[in-house]
Short mmCIF file of C-alpha atoms in Angstrom, two decimals:
data_model
loop_
_atom_site.label_atom_id
_atom_site.label_comp_id
_atom_site.label_asym_id
_atom_site.label_seq_id
_atom_site.Cartn_x
_atom_site.Cartn_y
_atom_site.Cartn_z
CA UNK A 1 17.53 -1.06 -20.12
CA UNK A 2 17.33 2.77 -20.46
CA UNK A 3 18.61 4.39 -17.23
CA UNK A 4 16.27 7.18 -16.44
CA UNK A 5 18.24 8.27 -13.47
CA UNK A 6 18.34 12.36 -13.05
CA UNK A 7 19.99 14.63 -10.56
CA UNK A 8 17.72 16.15 -8.05
CA UNK A 9 16.85 19.60 -9.40
CA UNK A 10 18.12 22.71 -7.63
CA UNK A 11 14.80 24.37 -7.70
CA UNK A 12 12.93 21.94 -5.44
CA UNK A 13 11.44 23.63 -2.44
CA UNK A 14 13.55 23.26 0.61
CA UNK A 15 12.33 21.80 3.72
CA UNK A 16 14.22 21.64 7.11
CA UNK A 17 15.25 18.34 8.82
CA UNK A 18 12.44 19.02 11.01
CA UNK A 19 9.97 19.22 8.26
CA UNK A 20 11.43 15.81 6.91
CA UNK A 21 11.26 14.35 10.40
CA UNK A 22 7.66 15.29 10.72
CA UNK A 23 7.02 13.78 7.02
CA UNK A 24 8.70 10.62 7.96
CA UNK A 25 6.65 10.23 11.29
CA UNK A 26 3.41 10.98 9.63
CA UNK A 27 4.13 8.52 6.75
CA UNK A 28 5.35 5.81 9.18
CA UNK A 29 2.39 6.40 11.51
CA UNK A 30 -0.30 6.71 8.87
CA UNK A 31 0.98 3.36 7.16
CA UNK A 32 1.12 1.74 10.51
CA UNK A 33 -2.37 2.77 11.55
CA UNK A 34 -3.55 1.29 8.04
CA UNK A 35 -1.83 -2.32 8.31
CA UNK A 36 -2.66 -2.56 12.00
CA UNK A 37 -6.35 -1.72 11.10
CA UNK A 38 -6.11 -4.36 8.27
CA UNK A 39 -3.90 -6.89 10.27
CA UNK A 40 -6.41 -6.61 13.36
CA UNK A 41 -9.26 -7.55 10.66
CA UNK A 42 -7.24 -10.30 8.97
CA UNK A 43 -6.34 -11.89 11.99
CA UNK A 44 -9.86 -11.62 13.46
CA UNK A 45 -11.15 -13.06 10.20
CA UNK A 46 -8.99 -16.21 10.55
CA UNK A 47 -9.27 -16.68 14.23
CA UNK A 48 -12.81 -15.55 15.31
CA UNK A 49 -15.04 -13.92 12.83
CA UNK A 50 -16.13 -17.44 11.35
CA UNK A 51 -17.62 -18.27 14.74
CA UNK A 52 -18.82 -14.80 15.59
CA UNK A 53 -20.38 -13.58 12.03
CA UNK A 54 -20.68 -17.11 10.10
CA UNK A 55 -21.62 -19.58 12.71
CA UNK A 56 -24.21 -21.73 10.61
CA UNK A 57 -21.69 -23.12 8.40
CA UNK A 58 -18.83 -25.83 8.47
CA UNK A 59 -15.42 -24.71 9.82
CA UNK A 60 -13.80 -24.83 6.36
CA UNK A 61 -16.72 -22.92 4.71
CA UNK A 62 -16.77 -20.47 7.68
CA UNK A 63 -13.07 -19.68 6.87
CA UNK A 64 -13.70 -19.13 3.23
CA UNK A 65 -16.80 -16.66 4.04
CA UNK A 66 -14.41 -14.93 6.60
CA UNK A 67 -11.48 -14.71 3.95
CA UNK A 68 -14.05 -13.40 1.28
CA UNK A 69 -15.27 -10.55 3.84
CA UNK A 70 -11.68 -9.71 4.14
CA UNK A 71 -11.26 -9.33 0.40
CA UNK A 72 -14.46 -7.06 0.12
CA UNK A 73 -12.57 -4.31 1.50
CA UNK A 74 -10.07 -4.20 -1.38
CA UNK A 75 -12.87 -3.40 -3.64
CA UNK A 76 -13.56 -0.20 -1.77
CA UNK A 77 -9.65 0.34 -1.69
CA UNK A 78 -9.74 0.58 -5.37
CA UNK A 79 -12.51 3.06 -5.33
CA UNK A 80 -10.72 5.10 -2.79
CA UNK A 81 -7.48 4.85 -4.77
CA UNK A 82 -9.18 6.57 -7.82
CA UNK A 83 -11.05 9.22 -5.96
CA UNK A 84 -8.40 10.37 -3.30
CA UNK A 85 -5.53 9.74 -5.90
CA UNK A 86 -7.02 12.19 -8.44
CA UNK A 87 -7.82 14.75 -5.43
CA UNK A 88 -4.12 14.43 -4.25
CA UNK A 89 -2.65 15.05 -7.73
CA UNK A 90 -4.85 17.99 -8.12
CA UNK A 91 -5.00 19.81 -4.79
CA UNK A 92 -2.09 18.21 -2.82
CA UNK A 93 -1.02 15.27 -0.77
CA UNK A 94 -1.28 16.64 2.83
CA UNK A 95 -5.39 17.28 2.44
CA UNK A 96 -5.98 13.74 1.26
CA UNK A 97 -3.92 12.20 4.09
CA UNK A 98 -5.95 14.03 6.66
CA UNK A 99 -9.08 12.95 5.35
CA UNK A 100 -7.79 9.19 4.85
CA UNK A 101 -6.46 8.67 8.40
CA UNK A 102 -10.13 9.78 9.57
CA UNK A 103 -11.96 7.37 7.63
CA UNK A 104 -9.80 4.55 8.53
CA UNK A 105 -9.65 5.13 12.43
CA UNK A 106 -13.41 5.76 12.70
CA UNK A 107 -14.40 2.46 10.71
CA UNK A 108 -11.95 0.53 12.57
CA UNK A 109 -13.08 1.70 16.01
CA UNK A 110 -16.87 0.82 14.99
CA UNK A 111 -16.00 -2.70 13.96
CA UNK A 112 -15.03 -3.33 17.66
CA UNK A 113 -18.29 -2.15 18.91
CA UNK A 114 -20.32 -4.30 16.25
CA UNK A 115 -22.91 -6.90 17.81
CA UNK A 116 -22.39 -10.29 16.66
CA UNK A 117 -24.71 -12.85 14.64
CA UNK A 118 -25.88 -14.20 17.87
CA UNK A 119 -27.34 -10.82 18.85
CA UNK A 120 -28.82 -9.48 15.59
CA UNK A 121 -28.65 -12.38 13.11
CA UNK A 122 -27.79 -11.50 9.36
CA UNK A 123 -27.35 -7.92 9.92
CA UNK A 124 -24.26 -8.45 11.93
CA UNK A 125 -22.25 -9.69 8.77
CA UNK A 126 -24.01 -6.98 6.76
CA UNK A 127 -22.64 -4.18 9.01
CA UNK A 128 -19.29 -5.81 9.13
CA UNK A 129 -19.07 -5.55 5.64
CA UNK A 130 -20.37 -2.06 5.39
CA UNK A 131 -17.62 -0.85 7.89
CA UNK A 132 -14.92 -3.03 5.88
CA UNK A 133 -16.16 -0.93 2.80
CA UNK A 134 -15.52 2.34 4.65
CA UNK A 135 -12.33 1.29 6.12
CA UNK A 136 -10.99 0.25 2.46
CA UNK A 137 -12.20 3.41 0.89
CA UNK A 138 -9.94 5.46 3.12
CA UNK A 139 -7.14 3.04 3.09
CA UNK A 140 -7.05 2.77 -0.62
CA UNK A 141 -5.18 6.06 -0.80
CA UNK A 142 -3.30 6.10 2.56
CA UNK A 143 -0.36 4.07 1.88
CA UNK A 144 0.02 5.59 -1.67
CA UNK A 145 -0.38 8.89 -0.24
CA UNK A 146 2.21 8.30 2.34
CA UNK A 147 4.58 6.61 0.04
CA UNK A 148 4.43 9.75 -2.58
CA UNK A 149 4.68 12.03 0.41
CA UNK A 150 7.88 10.65 1.75
CA UNK A 151 9.50 10.05 -1.52
CA UNK A 152 9.07 13.54 -2.59
CA UNK A 153 10.28 14.87 0.74
CA UNK A 154 13.52 12.46 0.57
CA UNK A 155 16.99 13.80 -0.76
CA UNK A 156 17.69 11.62 -3.76
CA UNK A 157 20.83 9.76 -2.66
CA UNK A 158 18.79 8.44 0.55
CA UNK A 159 15.38 8.26 -1.21
CA UNK A 160 15.46 4.42 -0.98
CA UNK A 161 16.39 4.44 2.86
CA UNK A 162 14.03 7.20 3.99
CA UNK A 163 11.10 5.82 1.74
CA UNK A 164 11.49 2.57 3.55
CA UNK A 165 9.98 4.15 6.68
CA UNK A 166 6.51 3.73 4.94
CA UNK A 167 7.44 -0.03 4.85
CA UNK A 168 8.27 0.02 8.48
CA UNK A 169 4.98 1.40 9.14
CA UNK A 170 3.51 -1.71 7.59
CA UNK A 171 5.89 -3.74 9.81
CA UNK A 172 4.72 -1.57 12.90
CA UNK A 173 1.23 -2.14 12.33
CA UNK A 174 1.54 -5.88 11.49
CA UNK A 175 3.63 -6.14 14.85
CA UNK A 176 1.22 -4.13 16.96
CA UNK A 177 -2.08 -5.95 15.75
CA UNK A 178 -0.15 -9.38 15.76
CA UNK A 179 1.16 -8.61 19.30
CA UNK A 180 -2.22 -7.61 20.57
CA UNK A 181 -3.79 -10.76 19.31
CA UNK A 182 -0.72 -12.91 20.71
CA UNK A 183 -1.49 -11.39 24.13
CA UNK A 184 -5.36 -11.98 23.75
CA UNK A 185 -4.73 -15.58 22.76
CA UNK A 186 -2.22 -16.22 25.65
CA UNK A 187 -4.39 -14.79 28.54
CA UNK A 188 -8.16 -15.20 27.71
CA UNK A 189 -9.88 -18.29 27.50
CA UNK A 190 -11.86 -19.24 24.20
CA UNK A 191 -15.07 -18.00 25.76
CA UNK A 192 -13.71 -14.68 26.91
CA UNK A 193 -12.20 -13.99 23.57
CA UNK A 194 -15.39 -14.67 21.81
CA UNK A 195 -17.41 -12.85 24.01
CA UNK A 196 -15.46 -9.53 24.47
CA UNK A 197 -11.78 -9.91 23.90
CA UNK A 198 -11.75 -9.74 20.36
CA UNK A 199 -13.42 -6.11 20.48
CA UNK A 200 -10.31 -4.56 22.39
CA UNK A 201 -7.78 -4.34 19.63
CA UNK A 202 -10.18 -2.48 17.41
CA UNK A 203 -11.50 -0.02 20.09
CA UNK A 204 -7.79 0.72 21.01
CA UNK A 205 -6.96 2.05 17.62
CA UNK A 206 -8.96 5.01 18.34
CA UNK A 207 -6.18 6.66 20.51
CA UNK A 208 -3.70 6.12 17.64
CA UNK A 209 -5.98 7.81 15.18
CA UNK A 210 -6.41 11.05 17.42
CA UNK A 211 -2.45 11.36 17.45
CA UNK A 212 -2.08 10.77 13.55
CA UNK A 213 -4.84 13.36 12.86
CA UNK A 214 -3.02 16.01 15.18
CA UNK A 215 0.35 15.38 13.53
CA UNK A 216 -0.93 15.63 9.77
CA UNK A 217 -2.68 18.95 10.66
CA UNK A 218 0.76 20.32 11.21
CA UNK A 219 2.62 18.93 8.11
CA UNK A 220 3.80 20.86 5.46
CA UNK A 221 3.00 20.09 1.73
CA UNK A 222 5.34 18.08 -0.39
CA UNK A 223 7.89 20.22 -1.76
CA UNK A 224 7.76 18.26 -5.21
CA UNK A 225 4.13 19.31 -5.31
CA UNK A 226 4.80 22.86 -4.76
CA UNK A 227 7.34 22.93 -7.38
CA UNK A 228 5.57 21.17 -10.08
CA UNK A 229 5.23 23.45 -13.36
CA UNK A 230 1.65 22.62 -13.85
CA UNK A 231 0.58 23.62 -10.27
CA UNK A 232 -0.62 27.30 -9.97
CA UNK A 233 -1.62 28.69 -6.55
CA UNK A 234 -1.74 25.34 -4.94
CA UNK A 235 -3.95 23.54 -7.67
CA UNK A 236 -2.73 21.66 -10.72
CA UNK A 237 -3.93 22.83 -13.95
CA UNK A 238 -6.33 20.88 -16.06
CA UNK A 239 -5.21 19.22 -19.40
CA UNK A 240 -7.19 21.82 -21.23
CA UNK A 241 -5.43 24.72 -19.41
CA UNK A 242 -2.14 23.41 -20.26
CA UNK A 243 -2.94 22.78 -23.81
CA UNK A 244 -4.22 26.51 -23.90
CA UNK A 245 -0.57 27.60 -22.64
CA UNK A 246 1.08 25.41 -25.09
CA UNK A 247 -0.97 26.84 -27.94
CA UNK A 248 -0.50 30.66 -26.67
CA UNK A 249 3.35 30.08 -26.84
CA UNK A 250 3.44 28.56 -30.23
CA UNK A 251 4.09 24.89 -29.28
CA UNK A 252 2.40 22.15 -31.07
CA UNK A 253 -0.39 20.35 -29.11
CA UNK A 254 -0.91 17.35 -31.54
CA UNK A 255 -4.14 18.85 -32.66
CA UNK A 256 -5.05 19.09 -36.22
CA UNK A 257 -4.23 22.52 -37.67
CA UNK A 258 -6.66 25.16 -36.94
CA UNK A 259 -8.74 23.26 -34.32
CA UNK A 260 -8.97 25.51 -31.16
CA UNK A 261 -8.25 24.39 -27.49
CA UNK A 262 -10.96 22.71 -25.78
CA UNK A 263 -12.91 24.73 -23.09
CA UNK A 264 -12.00 24.11 -19.76
CA UNK A 265 -14.13 22.27 -17.35
CA UNK A 266 -17.27 24.46 -16.34
CA UNK A 267 -16.44 27.25 -18.92
CA UNK A 268 -17.50 28.40 -22.34
CA UNK A 269 -15.54 29.25 -25.36
CA UNK A 270 -11.85 28.74 -25.56
CA UNK A 271 -10.01 28.20 -22.65
CA UNK A 272 -7.42 30.83 -21.34
CA UNK A 273 -4.37 29.93 -19.20
CA UNK A 274 -4.24 31.10 -15.98
CA UNK A 275 -2.31 34.34 -15.16
CA UNK A 276 0.24 32.60 -13.17
CA UNK A 277 0.95 29.88 -15.80
CA UNK A 278 4.28 29.53 -16.96
CA UNK A 279 5.06 31.18 -20.32
CA UNK A 280 8.99 30.75 -20.99
CA UNK A 281 9.74 28.07 -23.80
CA UNK A 282 11.42 25.64 -21.49
CA UNK A 283 8.46 25.53 -19.03
CA UNK A 284 5.98 25.47 -21.80
CA UNK A 285 7.93 22.30 -23.29
CA UNK A 286 7.82 20.73 -19.92
CA UNK A 287 4.10 20.98 -19.65
CA UNK A 288 3.69 19.63 -22.96
CA UNK A 289 5.87 16.55 -22.39
CA UNK A 290 3.76 15.87 -19.24
CA UNK A 291 0.53 15.49 -20.90
CA UNK A 292 1.53 14.24 -24.35
CA UNK A 293 3.22 11.23 -22.98
CA UNK A 294 1.22 7.95 -23.70
CA UNK A 295 0.47 6.45 -20.21
CA UNK A 296 0.52 2.87 -19.41
CA UNK A 297 3.83 1.19 -19.58
CA UNK A 298 4.72 2.42 -16.28
CA UNK A 299 1.37 1.63 -14.59
CA UNK A 300 1.59 -2.05 -15.97
CA UNK A 301 5.38 -2.56 -14.54
CA UNK A 302 4.45 -1.12 -11.25
CA UNK A 303 1.36 -3.43 -11.05
CA UNK A 304 3.76 -6.35 -11.64
CA UNK A 305 6.28 -5.21 -9.01
CA UNK A 306 3.36 -4.88 -6.70
CA UNK A 307 1.90 -8.39 -7.38
CA UNK A 308 4.58 -10.54 -5.83
CA UNK A 309 4.67 -8.39 -2.58
CA UNK A 310 0.89 -8.26 -2.13
CA UNK A 311 0.30 -11.93 -3.22
CA UNK A 312 2.86 -13.10 -0.82
CA UNK A 313 1.53 -11.12 2.06
CA UNK A 314 -1.83 -12.24 1.64
CA UNK A 315 -0.78 -15.84 1.84
CA UNK A 316 1.82 -15.38 4.63
CA UNK A 317 0.37 -12.77 6.90
CA UNK A 318 -3.42 -13.84 6.30
CA UNK A 319 -4.14 -17.33 4.88
CA UNK A 320 -1.47 -19.18 6.62
CA UNK A 321 -2.51 -18.18 10.04
CA UNK A 322 -5.90 -19.62 9.58
CA UNK A 323 -4.74 -22.55 7.65
CA UNK A 324 -2.29 -23.47 10.25
CA UNK A 325 -4.95 -23.30 13.10
CA UNK A 326 -7.62 -25.02 11.13
CA UNK A 327 -6.09 -27.45 8.96
CA UNK A 328 -3.00 -28.34 10.76
CA UNK A 329 -4.32 -28.11 14.15
CA UNK A 330 -1.64 -26.02 15.58
CA UNK A 331 -2.33 -23.87 18.38
CA UNK A 332 -3.32 -20.48 16.73
CA UNK A 333 -1.05 -18.65 19.18
CA UNK A 334 2.04 -20.17 17.23
CA UNK A 335 1.49 -18.55 13.76
CA UNK A 336 0.71 -15.17 15.28
CA UNK A 337 3.99 -15.44 17.28
CA UNK A 338 5.66 -16.22 14.39
CA UNK A 339 4.42 -12.99 12.62
CA UNK A 340 5.42 -10.95 15.81
CA UNK A 341 8.99 -12.32 15.28
CA UNK A 342 9.27 -11.92 11.78
CA UNK A 343 7.99 -8.08 12.25
CA UNK A 344 10.64 -7.52 14.47
CA UNK A 345 13.52 -8.95 12.40
CA UNK A 346 11.91 -6.62 9.65
CA UNK A 347 13.16 -3.38 11.49
CA UNK A 348 16.30 -4.50 10.31
CA UNK A 349 15.68 -5.95 7.03
CA UNK A 350 13.37 -3.21 5.46
CA UNK A 351 16.05 -0.30 6.22
CA UNK A 352 18.82 -2.60 4.92
CA UNK A 353 17.11 -3.21 1.64
CA UNK A 354 16.27 0.22 1.25
CA UNK A 355 20.16 1.29 1.71
CA UNK A 356 21.11 -1.62 -0.52
CA UNK A 357 18.69 -0.22 -3.14
CA UNK A 358 20.31 3.37 -2.95
CA UNK A 359 23.75 1.56 -3.29
CA UNK A 360 23.17 -0.98 -5.90
CA UNK A 361 19.79 0.50 -7.91
CA UNK A 362 16.14 -0.88 -7.65
CA UNK A 363 16.32 -3.75 -10.15
CA UNK A 364 19.25 -5.69 -8.87
CA UNK A 365 17.63 -5.94 -5.58
CA UNK A 366 14.07 -6.86 -7.01
CA UNK A 367 15.82 -9.66 -9.02
CA UNK A 368 17.73 -10.94 -6.13
CA UNK A 369 14.61 -11.04 -3.72
CA UNK A 370 12.20 -12.49 -6.04
CA UNK A 371 14.60 -15.23 -7.09
CA UNK A 372 15.28 -16.00 -3.53
CA UNK A 373 11.65 -16.21 -2.66
CA UNK A 374 11.13 -18.70 -5.52
CA UNK A 375 13.68 -20.86 -4.56
CA UNK A 376 12.69 -21.00 -0.80
CA UNK A 377 8.88 -21.27 -1.38
CA UNK A 378 8.70 -24.96 -1.13
CA UNK A 379 11.45 -25.55 1.72
CA UNK A 380 9.62 -22.95 3.57
CA UNK A 381 6.15 -24.82 3.36
CA UNK A 382 8.08 -28.20 4.17
CA UNK A 383 9.30 -26.30 7.24
CA UNK A 384 5.67 -24.90 8.18
CA UNK A 385 3.97 -28.40 7.79
CA UNK A 386 6.82 -30.42 9.46
CA UNK A 387 5.07 -30.79 12.89
CA UNK A 388 8.11 -28.79 14.38
CA UNK A 389 7.00 -25.64 16.25
CA UNK A 390 10.58 -24.09 15.49
CA UNK A 391 10.37 -25.38 12.01
CA UNK A 392 6.94 -23.68 11.50
CA UNK A 393 8.08 -20.14 13.03
CA UNK A 394 11.52 -20.16 11.06
CA UNK A 395 9.51 -20.77 7.79
CA UNK A 396 7.09 -17.91 8.63
CA UNK A 397 9.72 -15.68 9.59
CA UNK A 398 11.87 -16.29 6.53
CA UNK A 399 9.05 -16.00 4.10
CA UNK A 400 7.66 -12.72 5.70
CA UNK A 401 11.01 -10.78 5.43
CA UNK A 402 12.27 -12.18 2.12
CA UNK A 403 9.04 -12.28 -0.01
CA UNK A 404 7.08 -9.67 1.79
CA UNK A 405 8.90 -7.05 3.77
CA UNK A 406 11.94 -6.82 1.70
CA UNK A 407 10.00 -6.32 -1.49
CA UNK A 408 7.71 -3.72 0.35
CA UNK A 409 10.98 -1.89 1.09
CA UNK A 410 11.66 -1.61 -2.54
CA UNK A 411 8.19 -1.09 -3.88
CA UNK A 412 7.85 2.07 -1.66
CA UNK A 413 10.65 3.92 -3.66
CA UNK A 414 10.53 2.37 -7.00
CA UNK A 415 6.82 2.89 -7.72
CA UNK A 416 7.03 6.47 -6.71
CA UNK A 417 10.03 6.81 -8.90
CA UNK A 418 8.37 5.16 -12.05
CA UNK A 419 5.39 7.66 -12.12
CA UNK A 420 5.73 11.31 -13.26
CA UNK A 421 4.69 14.09 -10.70
CA UNK A 422 1.33 15.05 -12.42
CA UNK A 423 -0.26 11.69 -11.91
CA UNK A 424 1.88 9.96 -9.44
CA UNK A 425 -0.52 9.87 -6.75
CA UNK A 426 -3.31 8.48 -8.86
CA UNK A 427 -1.15 5.79 -10.81
CA UNK A 428 0.60 4.71 -7.58
CA UNK A 429 -2.57 4.15 -5.73
CA UNK A 430 -4.33 2.18 -8.34
CA UNK A 431 -1.24 0.14 -9.07
CA UNK A 432 -1.41 -0.91 -5.30
CA UNK A 433 -4.93 -1.54 -5.32
CA UNK A 434 -5.34 -3.51 -8.36
CA UNK A 435 -2.47 -5.55 -7.50
CA UNK A 436 -4.10 -6.02 -3.96
CA UNK A 437 -7.52 -7.03 -5.47
CA UNK A 438 -5.57 -9.67 -7.85
CA UNK A 439 -3.34 -10.95 -5.52
CA UNK A 440 -4.02 -10.20 -1.73
CA UNK A 441 -7.81 -10.15 -1.76
CA UNK A 442 -8.34 -13.23 -4.12
CA UNK A 443 -5.35 -15.06 -3.43
CA UNK A 444 -6.49 -16.17 0.34
CA UNK A 445 -9.92 -17.51 -1.11
CA UNK A 446 -8.05 -19.25 -3.92
CA UNK A 447 -5.65 -20.83 -1.59
CA UNK A 448 -8.45 -21.80 1.00
CA UNK A 449 -10.20 -23.66 -2.02
CA UNK A 450 -7.12 -25.33 -3.54
CA UNK A 451 -5.90 -26.68 -0.22
CA UNK A 452 -9.43 -27.91 0.50
CA UNK A 453 -9.72 -29.64 -2.81
CA UNK A 454 -6.15 -31.18 -2.62
CA UNK A 455 -5.83 -31.72 0.94
CA UNK A 456 -2.22 -30.50 0.67
CA UNK A 457 -0.11 -27.56 1.17
CA UNK A 458 1.75 -27.52 -2.22
CA UNK A 459 -0.73 -25.10 -3.76
CA UNK A 460 0.37 -22.53 -1.41
CA UNK A 461 4.09 -22.95 -2.60
CA UNK A 462 3.18 -22.92 -6.10
CA UNK A 463 1.08 -19.65 -5.78
CA UNK A 464 4.30 -17.96 -3.91
CA UNK A 465 6.41 -19.05 -6.84
CA UNK A 466 3.85 -17.59 -9.46
CA UNK A 467 3.58 -14.32 -7.70
CA UNK A 468 7.25 -13.97 -7.28
CA UNK A 469 7.69 -14.61 -10.99
CA UNK A 470 5.48 -12.08 -12.08
CA UNK A 471 7.59 -9.45 -10.14
CA UNK A 472 10.71 -10.88 -11.43
CA UNK A 473 9.64 -10.34 -15.12
CA UNK A 474 8.37 -6.81 -14.28
CA UNK A 475 11.88 -6.01 -12.61
CA UNK A 476 13.59 -7.22 -15.69
CA UNK A 477 11.62 -5.00 -18.19
CA UNK A 478 11.65 -1.88 -15.91
CA UNK A 479 14.10 0.81 -16.23
CA UNK A 480 16.56 1.70 -13.31
CA UNK A 481 14.98 4.73 -11.41
CA UNK A 482 17.41 5.32 -8.67
CA UNK A 483 17.84 9.16 -8.10
CA UNK A 484 15.25 10.09 -10.90
CA UNK A 485 14.04 13.74 -10.72
CA UNK A 486 10.47 13.44 -9.27
CA UNK A 487 9.36 17.04 -10.36
CA UNK A 488 9.27 15.71 -13.85
CA UNK A 489 5.93 15.31 -15.12
CA UNK A 490 6.14 12.50 -17.37
CA UNK A 491 6.68 8.82 -16.47
CA UNK A 492 10.04 7.01 -16.41
CA UNK A 493 8.82 4.50 -18.90
#
């Protein structure tokens, strides 16, 4: 494979340790909030929403309906990824991250204030889906933006470790949501939980949103965005403007001879380059390389890298919680406790994987973790279905850390390094969300259907193997990206 490693450029805008700390905390907190919001919802969907919002169906059908509603948010995430991703590549990362945190926090809080089916009938699940769509629209760009921001802030030699803080945010959010649900299940009766207790985690997320908004208002823009050769006065040039710059410098643009540059959007006549646009030959060549490269290969590689982590997460952190309680008849506090213990262990696993990626490279770590997940899939499910509480917890903790959190630690930095700076936010966000739709959103529904049809757990293990295999193949086909210059406009592949 071609090694695309590059030394960090000396011209990148400097940031102090304090700036890096703010960026790290902001990225961690925003991602923690996103995953807390979604984990609160996914656990509620698995534990109580089938009774509160879909009460007139059988338990199995109610679980499938609740999981389907959970999946609806991923459709909105795709729209948010496209809309906010393009905005982030055009006007900067900071502004987008401020908007997304507001959307997520407000919608999550309002879910906690919803009337149930018993109060307003069919309007209750309709409102639930509506808020889920708003939540997903904001979340579609949140983790991508945090990933891009932190990767672009981090020193090249420590990029894997520092970027893993985004993954720790997912871990923190999962832990907070699972911990809240574990407490509720332990101290409240089922009647109390269904009447008012389920609302508390959603309403409490409001305080976290206020702190996150305050923090992001004081965050500086990504130094890589500021140093991009296509950014003039804080706004990226359009393709037409870049082509005009290239043409005026006498460089080829790939158009037929004699064809004029296309007019810039909203103007008439031939587009003219901005006054502050770079004019030296080297800068013009860099601009041309960024817009002429054929896109697609890096995107599909990233989509494959995302598939294993996203699919495994949907199965282990969402579907298994409901399956263990509904089908296996185990007390619902057991799987939520297992998620809590697994998330605690993740505080060591995530940065360790990040450091190992900095030391040995991204590809070797991807290969090792995906192979290990495939080998452990069936033994893990045997432990979970063994009837032993200890075996069940050990199986879930193992699967969560190897097949979900470890891969997420690598994903946070690798996908940012695969893309060029001109379209990094958009492509990364779309790769994450399309992977989420194909794996995380649809996976639990497929798993619920297959286990109901077969009456067995083996489809869950088989899906874990398939998801991990897709990521393994993508890792084998990917270039090594460790230490790549993130200011470059073109993709690594």
